[in-house]
Short mmCIF file of C-alpha atoms in Angstrom, two decimals:
data_model
loop_
_atom_site.label_atom_id
_atom_site.label_comp_id
_atom_site.label_asym_id
_atom_site.label_seq_id
_atom_site.Cartn_x
_atom_site.Cartn_y
_atom_site.Cartn_z
CA MET P 1 -4.96 23.12 -27.50
CA SER P 2 -3.91 19.75 -28.87
CA PRO P 3 -0.58 18.31 -27.64
CA PRO P 4 2.39 18.61 -30.02
CA PRO P 5 2.84 15.28 -31.84
CA VAL P 6 6.27 14.79 -30.26
CA LEU P 7 4.78 15.13 -26.76
CA GLN P 8 2.11 12.54 -27.56
CA LYS P 9 4.78 10.18 -28.92
CA VAL P 10 7.16 10.63 -25.98
CA TYR P 11 4.38 10.18 -23.42
CA SER P 12 3.01 7.10 -25.16
CA GLU P 13 6.38 5.39 -25.58
CA HIS P 14 8.08 6.39 -22.32
CA ARG P 15 5.28 6.86 -19.79
CA ALA P 16 6.06 3.67 -17.88
CA ARG P 17 9.79 4.42 -17.85
CA MET P 18 9.27 7.96 -16.55
CA LEU P 19 6.66 6.96 -13.99
CA ALA P 20 8.87 4.14 -12.71
CA ALA P 21 11.78 6.53 -12.22
CA LEU P 22 9.62 9.05 -10.38
CA ILE P 23 7.95 6.43 -8.19
CA ARG P 24 11.32 5.05 -7.15
CA VAL P 25 12.65 8.47 -6.19
CA LEU P 26 9.49 9.87 -4.59
CA GLY P 27 8.13 6.68 -3.01
CA ASP P 28 4.64 8.07 -3.61
CA PHE P 29 2.43 6.95 -6.50
CA GLU P 30 0.04 9.87 -6.34
CA LEU P 31 2.80 12.45 -6.20
CA ALA P 32 4.66 10.79 -9.09
CA GLU P 33 1.54 10.65 -11.27
CA ASP P 34 0.57 14.24 -10.51
CA ALA P 35 4.10 15.51 -11.06
CA LEU P 36 4.34 13.78 -14.44
CA GLN P 37 0.99 15.23 -15.50
CA GLU P 38 2.12 18.72 -14.48
CA ALA P 39 5.34 18.26 -16.43
CA CYS P 40 3.30 17.31 -19.51
CA ALA P 41 1.08 20.36 -19.02
CA LEU P 42 4.19 22.54 -18.87
CA ALA P 43 5.57 20.86 -22.00
CA LEU P 44 2.29 21.60 -23.74
CA ARG P 45 3.00 25.29 -23.27
CA LYS P 46 6.77 25.28 -23.75
CA TRP P 47 7.32 22.84 -26.61
CA CYS P 48 5.23 24.80 -29.08
CA ASP P 49 8.25 27.10 -29.46
CA ALA P 50 11.05 24.52 -29.40
CA VAL P 51 11.27 20.82 -28.53
CA PRO P 52 14.19 19.95 -26.20
CA ASP P 53 17.00 17.72 -27.45
CA ASP P 54 16.17 15.08 -24.81
CA PRO P 55 12.39 15.22 -24.21
CA VAL P 56 12.37 12.42 -21.62
CA ALA P 57 15.06 14.08 -19.50
CA TRP P 58 13.20 17.39 -19.80
CA LEU P 59 9.94 15.86 -18.57
CA LEU P 60 11.65 14.02 -15.71
CA THR P 61 13.39 17.19 -14.56
CA ALA P 62 10.17 19.18 -14.80
CA ALA P 63 8.30 16.47 -12.87
CA ARG P 64 10.96 16.41 -10.16
CA ASN P 65 10.77 20.18 -9.81
CA SER P 66 6.98 19.98 -9.65
CA ALA P 67 7.16 17.40 -6.87
CA ILE P 68 9.56 19.58 -4.88
CA ASP P 69 7.22 22.55 -5.31
CA ARG P 70 4.24 20.50 -4.12
CA LEU P 71 6.12 19.31 -1.03
CA ARG P 72 7.32 22.81 -0.28
CA ARG P 73 3.85 24.32 -0.62
CA ALA P 74 2.33 21.67 1.62
CA GLN P 75 5.11 22.13 4.21
CA VAL P 76 5.22 18.39 4.82
CA SER P 77 7.69 15.61 4.28
CA ARG P 78 10.65 17.84 5.13
CA ASP P 79 13.02 14.91 5.09
CA LYS P 80 11.84 13.87 1.64
CA LEU P 81 12.20 17.43 0.41
CA ALA P 82 15.74 17.64 1.72
CA GLU P 83 16.57 14.28 0.17
CA LEU P 84 15.22 15.34 -3.23
CA ALA P 85 17.04 18.63 -3.08
CA ARG P 86 20.36 16.81 -2.61
CA GLN P 87 19.81 14.56 -5.63
CA PRO P 88 20.98 15.38 -9.17
CA GLY P 89 18.80 17.64 -11.24
CA ILE P 90 17.71 14.89 -13.64
CA VAL P 91 15.91 11.83 -12.32
CA THR P 92 17.62 8.65 -13.50
CA THR P 93 15.79 6.15 -15.67
CA MET P 94 15.07 2.53 -14.84
CA THR P 95 18.14 1.23 -16.62
CA ASP P 96 20.42 3.29 -14.37
CA PHE P 97 19.37 1.66 -11.13
CA GLY P 98 21.86 -1.16 -10.95
CA ALA P 99 22.42 -4.61 -12.33
CA ASN P 100 20.47 -7.79 -11.89
CA SER P 101 18.92 -10.02 -14.52
CA LEU P 102 15.51 -8.34 -14.31
CA LEU P 103 17.09 -4.99 -15.04
CA SER P 104 19.32 -6.55 -17.68
CA THR P 105 16.22 -7.21 -19.76
CA GLY P 106 16.24 -3.46 -20.36
CA ASP P 107 12.45 -3.41 -20.28
CA GLU P 108 11.00 -0.61 -18.16
CA ARG P 109 7.44 -1.95 -18.18
CA LEU P 110 8.45 -5.39 -16.94
CA SER P 111 10.60 -3.84 -14.22
CA LEU P 112 7.70 -1.60 -13.19
CA ILE P 113 5.33 -4.57 -13.04
CA PHE P 114 7.57 -6.42 -10.57
CA THR P 115 8.25 -3.19 -8.68
CA CYS P 116 4.55 -2.45 -8.18
CA CYS P 117 3.63 -6.04 -7.24
CA HIS P 118 4.99 -5.49 -3.73
CA PRO P 119 4.10 -8.31 -1.29
CA ALA P 120 3.12 -5.78 1.41
CA LEU P 121 0.00 -4.97 -0.64
CA ALA P 122 -3.00 -7.23 -1.09
CA GLU P 123 -2.80 -8.93 -4.47
CA ASP P 124 -5.96 -7.37 -5.88
CA ALA P 125 -4.65 -3.93 -4.90
CA ARG P 126 -1.20 -4.48 -6.37
CA VAL P 127 -2.64 -5.82 -9.63
CA ALA P 128 -5.03 -2.86 -9.95
CA LEU P 129 -2.25 -0.42 -9.12
CA THR P 130 0.09 -1.96 -11.66
CA LEU P 131 -2.54 -1.97 -14.41
CA GLN P 132 -2.97 1.75 -13.87
CA ALA P 133 0.76 2.49 -13.73
CA VAL P 134 1.99 0.18 -16.49
CA ALA P 135 -0.89 -0.02 -18.95
CA GLY P 136 -2.36 3.41 -18.23
CA LEU P 137 -5.83 1.92 -17.74
CA THR P 138 -8.51 4.04 -16.11
CA ALA P 139 -10.30 3.16 -12.88
CA ARG P 140 -13.43 2.44 -14.96
CA GLN P 141 -11.59 -0.01 -17.22
CA ILE P 142 -9.96 -1.80 -14.28
CA ALA P 143 -13.27 -1.92 -12.38
CA ARG P 144 -14.89 -3.75 -15.31
CA MET P 145 -12.08 -6.30 -15.25
CA PHE P 146 -12.48 -6.87 -11.49
CA LEU P 147 -16.30 -6.89 -11.78
CA VAL P 148 -16.65 -4.18 -9.12
CA SER P 149 -18.04 -0.67 -9.21
CA GLU P 150 -15.82 2.19 -10.29
CA PRO P 151 -15.99 3.95 -6.85
CA THR P 152 -14.98 0.69 -5.14
CA LEU P 153 -11.99 0.27 -7.44
CA ALA P 154 -11.00 3.93 -7.09
CA GLN P 155 -11.01 3.59 -3.29
CA ARG P 156 -8.88 0.45 -3.57
CA LEU P 157 -6.31 2.32 -5.65
CA VAL P 158 -6.24 5.28 -3.26
CA ARG P 159 -5.76 3.01 -0.24
CA ALA P 160 -2.92 1.12 -1.94
CA LYS P 161 -1.10 4.32 -2.91
CA ARG P 162 -1.49 5.80 0.56
CA LYS P 163 -0.30 2.60 2.21
CA ILE P 164 2.87 2.78 0.11
CA ARG P 165 3.40 6.38 1.19
CA ASP P 166 2.41 6.12 4.86
CA ALA P 167 4.14 2.80 5.54
CA GLY P 168 7.30 3.94 3.78
CA ILE P 169 7.24 0.94 1.43
CA THR P 170 10.33 1.10 -0.75
CA LEU P 171 9.48 0.89 -4.42
CA GLU P 172 12.65 -0.40 -5.99
CA VAL P 173 13.19 -2.95 -8.72
CA PRO P 174 13.42 -6.23 -6.76
CA ALA P 175 16.47 -8.45 -6.81
CA ASP P 176 16.07 -11.76 -8.58
CA HIS P 177 15.61 -13.81 -5.40
CA LEU P 178 12.52 -11.71 -4.58
CA LEU P 179 10.80 -12.26 -7.92
CA PRO P 180 8.99 -15.54 -7.05
CA GLU P 181 6.93 -13.89 -4.30
CA ARG P 182 5.79 -11.29 -6.82
CA LEU P 183 5.22 -13.64 -9.75
CA SER P 184 1.51 -14.30 -9.27
CA GLY P 185 0.74 -10.58 -9.28
CA ALA P 186 2.96 -9.97 -12.29
CA LEU P 187 1.31 -12.77 -14.28
CA ALA P 188 -2.14 -11.46 -13.35
CA VAL P 189 -1.18 -8.02 -14.66
CA VAL P 190 0.07 -9.42 -17.97
CA TYR P 191 -3.07 -11.54 -18.36
CA LEU P 192 -5.38 -8.59 -17.67
CA ILE P 193 -3.48 -6.33 -20.09
CA PHE P 194 -4.12 -8.99 -22.74
CA THR P 195 -7.76 -9.30 -21.71
CA GLN P 196 -8.30 -5.56 -21.97
CA GLY P 197 -7.02 -5.60 -25.54
CA TYR P 198 -8.70 -8.89 -26.51
CA THR P 199 -12.15 -7.70 -25.44
CA ALA P 200 -11.80 -4.16 -26.82
CA GLY P 201 -13.14 -4.97 -30.27
CA ASP P 202 -11.28 -5.32 -33.53
CA ASP P 203 -11.90 -1.69 -34.48
CA GLN P 204 -10.41 -0.28 -31.28
CA PRO P 205 -6.74 0.87 -31.33
CA GLU P 206 -5.90 -0.85 -28.04
CA HIS P 207 -7.07 -4.23 -29.39
CA HIS P 208 -3.82 -5.17 -31.14
CA THR P 209 -1.54 -2.88 -29.11
CA LEU P 210 -2.39 -4.37 -25.71
CA THR P 211 -2.62 -8.01 -26.82
CA GLN P 212 0.80 -7.89 -28.47
CA GLU P 213 2.33 -6.00 -25.53
CA ALA P 214 1.00 -8.60 -23.11
CA ILE P 215 2.45 -11.44 -25.19
CA ARG P 216 5.79 -9.64 -25.32
CA LEU P 217 5.82 -9.09 -21.56
CA GLY P 218 4.72 -12.66 -20.90
CA LYS P 219 7.58 -14.01 -23.00
CA LEU P 220 10.02 -11.81 -21.10
CA VAL P 221 8.77 -13.19 -17.77
CA ALA P 222 9.03 -16.75 -19.09
CA THR P 223 12.59 -16.07 -20.29
CA LEU P 224 13.48 -14.51 -16.95
CA MET P 225 11.95 -17.39 -14.92
CA PRO P 226 12.09 -20.44 -17.24
CA ASN P 227 11.49 -22.95 -14.46
CA GLU P 228 8.23 -21.38 -13.34
CA PRO P 229 5.56 -23.42 -15.15
CA GLU P 230 2.82 -20.85 -14.68
CA SER P 231 4.79 -18.25 -16.63
CA LEU P 232 5.06 -20.74 -19.51
CA GLY P 233 1.39 -21.63 -19.13
CA LEU P 234 0.37 -17.99 -19.34
CA VAL P 235 2.31 -17.39 -22.57
CA ALA P 236 0.77 -20.55 -24.04
CA LEU P 237 -2.70 -19.32 -23.08
CA LEU P 238 -2.17 -15.88 -24.62
CA LEU P 239 -0.78 -17.34 -27.84
CA LEU P 240 -3.70 -19.75 -28.18
CA HIS P 241 -6.24 -16.96 -27.77
CA ASP P 242 -4.31 -14.69 -30.11
CA SER P 243 -4.08 -17.42 -32.75
CA ARG P 244 -7.83 -17.08 -33.36
CA GLY P 245 -7.67 -13.31 -33.81
CA ALA P 246 -8.18 -13.22 -37.59
CA ALA P 247 -11.37 -15.28 -37.32
CA ARG P 248 -13.08 -13.52 -34.42
CA TYR P 249 -14.70 -10.67 -36.36
CA SER P 250 -16.33 -10.27 -39.76
CA PRO P 251 -15.03 -7.66 -42.23
CA ALA P 252 -17.80 -5.39 -40.88
CA GLY P 253 -16.48 -5.80 -37.33
CA ASP P 254 -19.22 -8.13 -36.09
CA VAL P 255 -18.55 -10.91 -33.58
CA ILE P 256 -18.16 -14.44 -34.95
CA LEU P 257 -18.71 -17.17 -32.35
CA LEU P 258 -15.97 -19.74 -31.85
CA ALA P 259 -18.18 -22.48 -33.27
CA ASP P 260 -18.55 -20.48 -36.49
CA HIS P 261 -14.88 -19.56 -36.98
CA ASP P 262 -13.19 -20.19 -40.29
CA ARG P 263 -10.49 -22.34 -38.74
CA SER P 264 -8.27 -22.03 -41.78
CA ARG P 265 -7.65 -18.47 -40.62
CA TRP P 266 -6.24 -19.56 -37.26
CA ASP P 267 -2.50 -18.98 -36.85
CA ARG P 268 -1.12 -22.52 -36.78
CA ALA P 269 2.41 -21.36 -36.01
CA GLU P 270 1.19 -19.66 -32.83
CA ILE P 271 -0.79 -22.74 -31.89
CA ALA P 272 2.26 -24.98 -32.34
CA GLU P 273 4.43 -22.61 -30.29
CA ALA P 274 1.80 -22.50 -27.54
CA ILE P 275 1.38 -26.26 -27.33
CA GLY P 276 5.15 -26.68 -27.12
CA LEU P 277 5.30 -24.22 -24.21
CA LEU P 278 2.36 -25.93 -22.49
CA GLU P 279 3.96 -29.35 -22.77
CA ARG P 280 7.19 -27.95 -21.35
CA ALA P 281 5.27 -26.39 -18.44
CA LEU P 282 3.40 -29.60 -17.67
CA ARG P 283 6.66 -31.57 -17.61
CA LEU P 284 7.76 -29.42 -14.67
CA GLY P 285 5.05 -31.15 -12.63
CA ARG P 286 3.44 -28.14 -10.94
CA PRO P 287 0.10 -27.55 -12.73
CA GLY P 288 -1.64 -24.27 -12.02
CA PRO P 289 -4.53 -22.11 -13.22
CA TYR P 290 -2.82 -20.72 -16.32
CA GLN P 291 -1.71 -24.17 -17.42
CA LEU P 292 -5.25 -25.50 -16.98
CA GLN P 293 -6.69 -22.63 -19.01
CA ALA P 294 -4.06 -23.17 -21.68
CA ALA P 295 -4.93 -26.89 -21.78
CA ILE P 296 -8.59 -25.95 -22.36
CA ALA P 297 -7.65 -23.51 -25.12
CA ALA P 298 -5.41 -26.16 -26.69
CA LEU P 299 -8.34 -28.59 -26.93
CA HIS P 300 -10.30 -25.97 -28.84
CA ALA P 301 -7.30 -25.27 -31.07
CA GLN P 302 -6.73 -28.94 -31.88
CA ALA P 303 -10.34 -29.62 -32.88
CA GLU P 304 -10.56 -29.63 -36.69
CA ALA P 305 -14.22 -28.61 -36.52
CA ALA P 306 -16.53 -27.30 -33.82
CA ASP P 307 -18.45 -30.60 -33.59
CA GLN P 308 -15.16 -32.42 -32.90
CA THR P 309 -14.44 -30.40 -29.76
CA ASP P 310 -13.77 -32.61 -26.73
CA TRP P 311 -16.35 -30.97 -24.47
CA PRO P 312 -16.29 -33.70 -21.76
CA ARG P 313 -12.54 -33.17 -21.32
CA ILE P 314 -12.97 -29.39 -21.34
CA ALA P 315 -15.69 -29.65 -18.67
CA ALA P 316 -13.39 -31.85 -16.57
CA LEU P 317 -10.53 -29.35 -16.86
CA TYR P 318 -12.86 -26.52 -15.83
CA ALA P 319 -13.88 -28.59 -12.81
CA GLU P 320 -10.19 -28.80 -11.88
CA LEU P 321 -9.86 -25.05 -12.40
CA VAL P 322 -12.85 -24.39 -10.12
CA ALA P 323 -11.09 -26.45 -7.45
CA VAL P 324 -7.71 -24.67 -7.64
CA ALA P 325 -8.79 -21.14 -8.57
CA PRO P 326 -12.46 -20.70 -7.72
CA SER P 327 -14.22 -17.60 -9.02
CA PRO P 328 -17.70 -16.81 -10.37
CA VAL P 329 -16.31 -16.38 -13.91
CA VAL P 330 -14.59 -19.78 -13.81
CA ALA P 331 -17.83 -21.29 -12.50
CA LEU P 332 -19.69 -19.73 -15.44
CA ASN P 333 -17.23 -21.19 -17.96
CA HIS P 334 -17.54 -24.58 -16.27
CA ALA P 335 -21.34 -24.39 -16.50
CA VAL P 336 -21.22 -23.59 -20.23
CA ALA P 337 -18.80 -26.48 -20.82
CA VAL P 338 -21.10 -28.86 -18.91
CA ALA P 339 -24.03 -27.70 -21.05
CA MET P 340 -22.03 -28.47 -24.20
CA ALA P 341 -20.84 -31.83 -22.88
CA THR P 342 -24.25 -32.97 -21.58
CA ARG P 343 -27.53 -31.05 -21.90
CA PRO P 344 -28.44 -27.32 -21.74
CA ASP P 345 -30.58 -27.79 -18.62
CA GLN P 346 -27.63 -29.18 -16.66
CA GLY P 347 -25.51 -26.14 -17.53
CA LEU P 348 -28.40 -23.81 -16.73
CA ALA P 349 -28.79 -25.38 -13.29
CA LEU P 350 -25.12 -24.64 -12.58
CA ILE P 351 -25.40 -21.05 -13.81
CA ASP P 352 -28.39 -20.47 -11.52
CA ARG P 353 -26.15 -21.28 -8.52
CA ILE P 354 -23.58 -18.58 -9.33
CA ASP P 355 -23.55 -15.45 -7.18
CA GLY P 356 -21.83 -12.14 -7.86
CA LEU P 357 -22.20 -11.86 -11.64
CA ASP P 358 -25.54 -10.09 -11.98
CA HIS P 359 -23.80 -7.14 -13.70
CA TYR P 360 -21.65 -9.34 -15.97
CA HIS P 361 -23.13 -9.40 -19.44
CA LEU P 362 -21.66 -12.78 -20.35
CA LEU P 363 -23.60 -14.51 -17.57
CA HIS P 364 -26.89 -13.23 -19.01
CA ALA P 365 -25.76 -14.02 -22.55
CA ALA P 366 -24.94 -17.61 -21.53
CA ARG P 367 -28.30 -18.02 -19.74
CA ALA P 368 -30.07 -16.60 -22.79
CA ASP P 369 -28.38 -19.07 -25.12
CA LEU P 370 -29.23 -22.07 -22.96
CA LEU P 371 -32.83 -20.90 -22.48
CA ARG P 372 -33.09 -20.45 -26.27
CA ARG P 373 -31.83 -23.97 -26.85
CA LEU P 374 -34.42 -25.25 -24.35
CA GLY P 375 -37.22 -23.48 -26.23
CA ARG P 376 -37.92 -21.01 -23.40
CA THR P 377 -38.10 -18.07 -25.77
CA ALA P 378 -39.61 -15.39 -23.53
CA ALA P 379 -37.09 -16.04 -20.74
CA ALA P 380 -34.25 -16.08 -23.29
CA ALA P 381 -35.36 -12.71 -24.66
CA ALA P 382 -35.31 -11.17 -21.18
CA GLU P 383 -31.76 -12.40 -20.65
CA TYR P 384 -30.60 -11.11 -24.05
CA ARG P 385 -32.05 -7.69 -23.20
CA ARG P 386 -30.20 -7.64 -19.87
CA ALA P 387 -26.94 -8.74 -21.54
CA HIS P 388 -27.36 -6.02 -24.17
CA GLU P 389 -27.86 -3.38 -21.46
CA LEU P 390 -24.66 -4.42 -19.66
CA ALA P 391 -22.36 -4.99 -22.66
CA VAL P 392 -19.80 -2.26 -23.38
CA ASN P 393 -18.15 -3.45 -26.59
CA PRO P 394 -20.23 -2.22 -29.58
CA ALA P 395 -19.61 -5.49 -31.44
CA ASP P 396 -20.97 -7.47 -28.47
CA ARG P 397 -24.02 -5.22 -28.32
CA ARG P 398 -24.72 -5.70 -32.02
CA PHE P 399 -24.41 -9.49 -31.66
CA LEU P 400 -26.79 -9.58 -28.69
CA TYR P 401 -29.29 -7.35 -30.49
CA ARG P 402 -29.28 -9.71 -33.47
CA ARG P 403 -29.83 -12.72 -31.23
CA LEU P 404 -32.75 -10.94 -29.57
CA HIS P 405 -34.20 -9.98 -32.95
CA ASP P 406 -33.92 -13.58 -34.19
CA LEU P 407 -36.24 -14.71 -31.40
CA ASN P 408 -39.07 -12.76 -33.08
CA ILE P 409 -40.37 -11.40 -29.79
#
């Protein structure tokens, strides 16, 4: 049985709002998620006859009743059951919780991001948890972003949810003075939502939906915290990446490398907006990882042609990024920039020192390209095959297959 169109629409548009309300009341992620799913299953049966006047209120009430039934059947959490039983029959929405400037934005997803990024949780756990709650990403999708196995990521999510429940962590929209301690997690969530859409492929529905949602959320954070340079840097970074969107794929949906972009198709208004935000962030005098990445993206955007790209400066900025925010992926980007600024063998030597990316297709793709440029065709072919095996995006797989075929091996 396919869901009624109205149920699909309500769930898609109001999932974060409903989940946020349930999480706040129940204090239990797993219970809130399960209760909302059960409410949707009930709606699937009931709404075929008649759709309620207020579908969101109907689902929230059904989810609340489901949670009470679960607690009653399990004969646990008697205090929570009694507390729920005393509350009104309809769970309130995020905008009913009270007034501060975060809530005054009226944006349920942004409020849920800051709510979930609780400092009592490790940052990787809170980011993963928020991606699942806010963006509705699966454990498999989040695992690919964190470069870990799906079981590892699933265990991380379960531990975070149970810590919230067992430690009695209060999940309420934080007051404004508490936002700075949650900012790094919130920015990471916004960045990864964008990344999920950006890497999905031009023919995938989430490609434009998630990238535009991330930009919207990033701008809200920057408006909310205008003196936090990293929030400005993140928006600049997202805009610079997004500005190249029209040139990234051919009409057939095939990948076009940055060096081969038709730069006349880049969105110059977005680039100008991004550079203005970056300059404003840098004037605040507290450079950070997002500002450094935005500065790198700005150098690409300002080059009139690929052969005019300032690769030495880009390599230097990546070296700074490695120092302030070290990670295997940053090290890989630095190695590629060094190869472009100097010689392929110097970049290859740096790539060969990187640990932890054996299952990351871009590492093997980068090695393959440098080996190809060095004339080591057989080794390049092996790396292209490995990259093709690991790639998920069909457009990436087609590109890697073509590169392998061009080697004539």
